[in-house]
Amino acid sequence: AKAKKKTRSATTTKRKTTMLWYKTLPLVLAISSSHLFRLSTAFQNNDNVSYNVPSFSLSNLLENNGKRLKETLSTTGILAITRNDDDDRYDKVSTEALQSLCHCHYSSSYSSFMSQNTMSDGVERTTIGTATAGGWKHPLPLSDSLSDICQDDRAKQNMEDLRDAVVHVSKAFVRAIDTLITSSSSSDDDDAAKSVLMEDIYGTSFTSMNSIITSSTSLEHFHLYSKPSSQQDTTTTTATTIATHTDAGLFLSFVPAQSCSSSSQDEDDDAAFYVEIDGVLQQATFPKNSVIIMLGSGMQHWIHLNKEIDLSFKATKHAVKMNGLSASRAWYGMMHLVPPDAIIQRHPTIQTFNNMRSSMSLSSRQTSSSFQDNNVISIGCGNHPSPQSSHLNNDLSEVTTSVHRRLQHVSGPEACNNVTQFMCWLICLDIPDHENAVSRLREGESLYCLNPSVYAKSGGSVVQATQPCTDNEGIMGNVMNDACMGSWLPSSAFVKGYALERDGVNIADLTDEERMHNMEDHYCHGGTSMYMDGFNWQGTTCVIYLFQSWVLSTQGQFIAACIGTVLVSVFLEFVISSRRTLLPKVPVGWKRLASSTVLYGTQITLGYFIMLVVMTYSGPLFLCVVIGLMIGHVGTNHKRLLESSSSSSSSSSGDDVIPPSDGITPCCQYDVGTEGKENTGTAASSTQDENSRGDLFLDEEGKGASECC
C-alpha cells in the first residue's frame, strides 16, 4: 500500500510538472522567438556587421593542395584574388576605368549599348553593356562614342584595360577549378578524372570548365548607380537597391565598386555590397588590389561532378544597398555563362539555358521590380527574377595578360583568311575544328553560319537555321546576330556552304605547304579605306591604298606605300613652287593658259590623293605625308629663307616672285603672282603690268583661294 501510495504521489508530481511545462512552453517560445527575431533584424540592418572576403594570391591559388580554395567554394562561394603586395596594377586599372564611368551620362541616342532603369529604392542605374564571345576569346569592342558620353578621351581605353585585367584573373580561376576537379577524384581511372560536367542537346560533352566557358558568351556590364536628389542627404536607410539573389551563370568576375565623389575617397571600395553568410546578410569587405570571384547558381546546380570527386560549389546570395553612401558609385562585372543549348535540367523535362533565358525574359515583364525574395535568380547582377594533392600545378602565374584583339565588323567573307577564320555575324570567327576542315570538305560536309536553336527546333533544317544569319542578298553571316555560330553539317542541296577559298582556290585543293602558309599569322586581314576608331599604328585590318586593288597586306607593301607617300608629298611641293616660278616666264597667251591648267590640275590631283591617304587614319602614312611636305618645303624654299634681308630687298624689285604665305595646306595653296612687271622682254604700261601680273591666278574676289577650298 505504501509503495502504491508512493507511486501515485510520484505520478501526480510528474503530471503537475508536465502540465507546468506545457503551460510555460508557449511563453518560452514567444520570448525566444522575439529575441531571435530582434537579433536577426539587428544583424540584417546593422551595416557594421561585415564579412571579410577570403583573399587568395594570383600566383598561389592552389595553396596547401587547394584545400582552402575548396573550402571557400563549398561554404560561401566568394573569394578575392590579389596580385603581389607591391603590385597595385588592379587598383590602378580599376580606378581609372571606374572614374571614367563616373562621368558618363545616359543618352537614348546610344540605346544599342546603353540603358537606364530605376531600382526599387529609387536609385537610377545606368548600364553600358558589351559581351565577349567564346568565353574570352573574342571581346566585342566598346563604342567609340564613350569619349563623348563620358567626357573623357581615354574612357574607352581605360575600360578596355579593365576588361583585360578581369579576364586575366578569370582565366587563372578557371584553370585552378579544372585542376581541382582533376585532382579531387578518388579514382585512378582517367575517365573518372575527365568526367562529363555538362552536355548540350546535340550530344556535345564538356569535360572541363574551360571547354564550357569558351563555348559560350560572357556578358559584361559597367553599372553607374546614382541616388535621386531627394536621397542624397539621407544618412541612413533600410531600402535595398537590388534584392538578395543569386546569379544565373557559372560565376561573376568583378571589381569592387568605387565612389564617384571626390570627398568620399576614404570610403570602403564597395560598402554597398552585401553577402548572405549563415542566413545573415552582411556587408562584404574586400581586400585592396583585388578582383572578386563569386559563384552563381550554375556552378551549384548545373555542373555535374562524379561522386568520386571530392568537390562542391555554393552559389553566393548577395544584395546591393546604397544606404548612406555617396550619391554615385561605379561598378564593373563579367558574368560567365554556359552555352545557349547546354542542358541545365533533365527532369521532369529537358530544359536548356536558352529556355531559361526565355522564361526569365517573360517573367521579368510580369513581375514588379521591387521583388524581395531570397530565392530570386537573375542573369548578371540585377533584379530580373525567374523560378529557379601535392601534384597540383600551382604555377598559375604563367597566365599572362595580353590585350585581346577586339572583334571588328568586316566588309565581307573575303576579309577573313578563310582557312582558320570565316565570316559569321559580320566578324571573323574561328572555324570550328579547322585542323580537319579539309577532310570534312572531302567527306561531303560544309561549313554553315547558323542558329543552332533554330536547327534543333526545325528538326535539322539547314534552310531554316541559316535564315537568321543570312542577309537579304543571300550572303551568309552578313547580319549582326550573336546567336549564329559556325557548324559543320552534311552539305545541303538547298543551301550552299561557306566557301573556304584562298585566292579563288578551294582549301581542299591546296597543297599542305600552301595551307600551312595561309594558317600562319598574316600581317593583316581584309581591307579598309578608313579606320573608324581613330588613328591606328598597326591595325589588324589591311589598308586599301587609294585604289581597290592596292591592298597593303604585307609589311613590304606597307613600307613601299610609305616611301611612295613621302615622294608624292615632296613632288606636290615642287608643283606648287613651279606654278609660282615657271608661269611668269611663259609668254602671255594660250601657251601660258595651257601650262597653268596642267600644273593646276596636277596640284589638286596630288593634293586630293594626299588628303585621301591622311583620311585612312593610318598613323605611319599620316607621318609620311607630313615628312614629305616638310622635305618639299625645304627643297623649294631653302634659298629664299637663307637669303639675307638685303638680298631679298634688292631682288624684290626684279622679277622674282613674292614669297608665299607659310602654313597653307597643299589643297588650299594659291599663287600671288609677281611683284612688278612681267619679264616679257618689252616695255609695258602700268595697265599691262597689272594685267600681266600673277594676280591672274586669283579668284574673283582677289583672295587667291583655289577651287579646292
XYZ file of C-alpha atoms in Angstrom, residues 56-69 172 175-177 179-180 183 389-399:
32
model
C 43.982 34.376 -52.475
C 47.174 35.250 -54.283
C 47.014 35.007 -58.059
C 50.287 33.111 -58.140
C 49.234 30.640 -55.445
C 45.524 29.928 -55.812
C 46.036 26.261 -55.018
C 47.993 26.714 -51.812
C 48.029 23.718 -49.459
C 46.884 21.429 -52.292
C 43.835 23.602 -52.857
C 42.189 22.767 -49.511
C 41.481 26.389 -48.608
C 40.086 27.141 -52.064
C 43.567 31.748 -63.714
C 42.450 26.841 -64.644
C 42.504 26.307 -60.871
C 38.973 24.828 -60.915
C 42.960 21.358 -61.700
C 40.854 20.812 -58.586
C 42.974 16.129 -58.658
C 47.152 16.933 -53.668
C 50.933 17.626 -53.895
C 50.995 17.100 -57.607
C 48.823 20.161 -58.214
C 50.217 22.729 -60.574
C 50.496 25.890 -58.546
C 52.214 27.884 -61.232
C 49.118 29.820 -62.244
C 51.145 32.977 -62.577
C 52.087 31.811 -66.065
C 48.716 33.051 -67.246
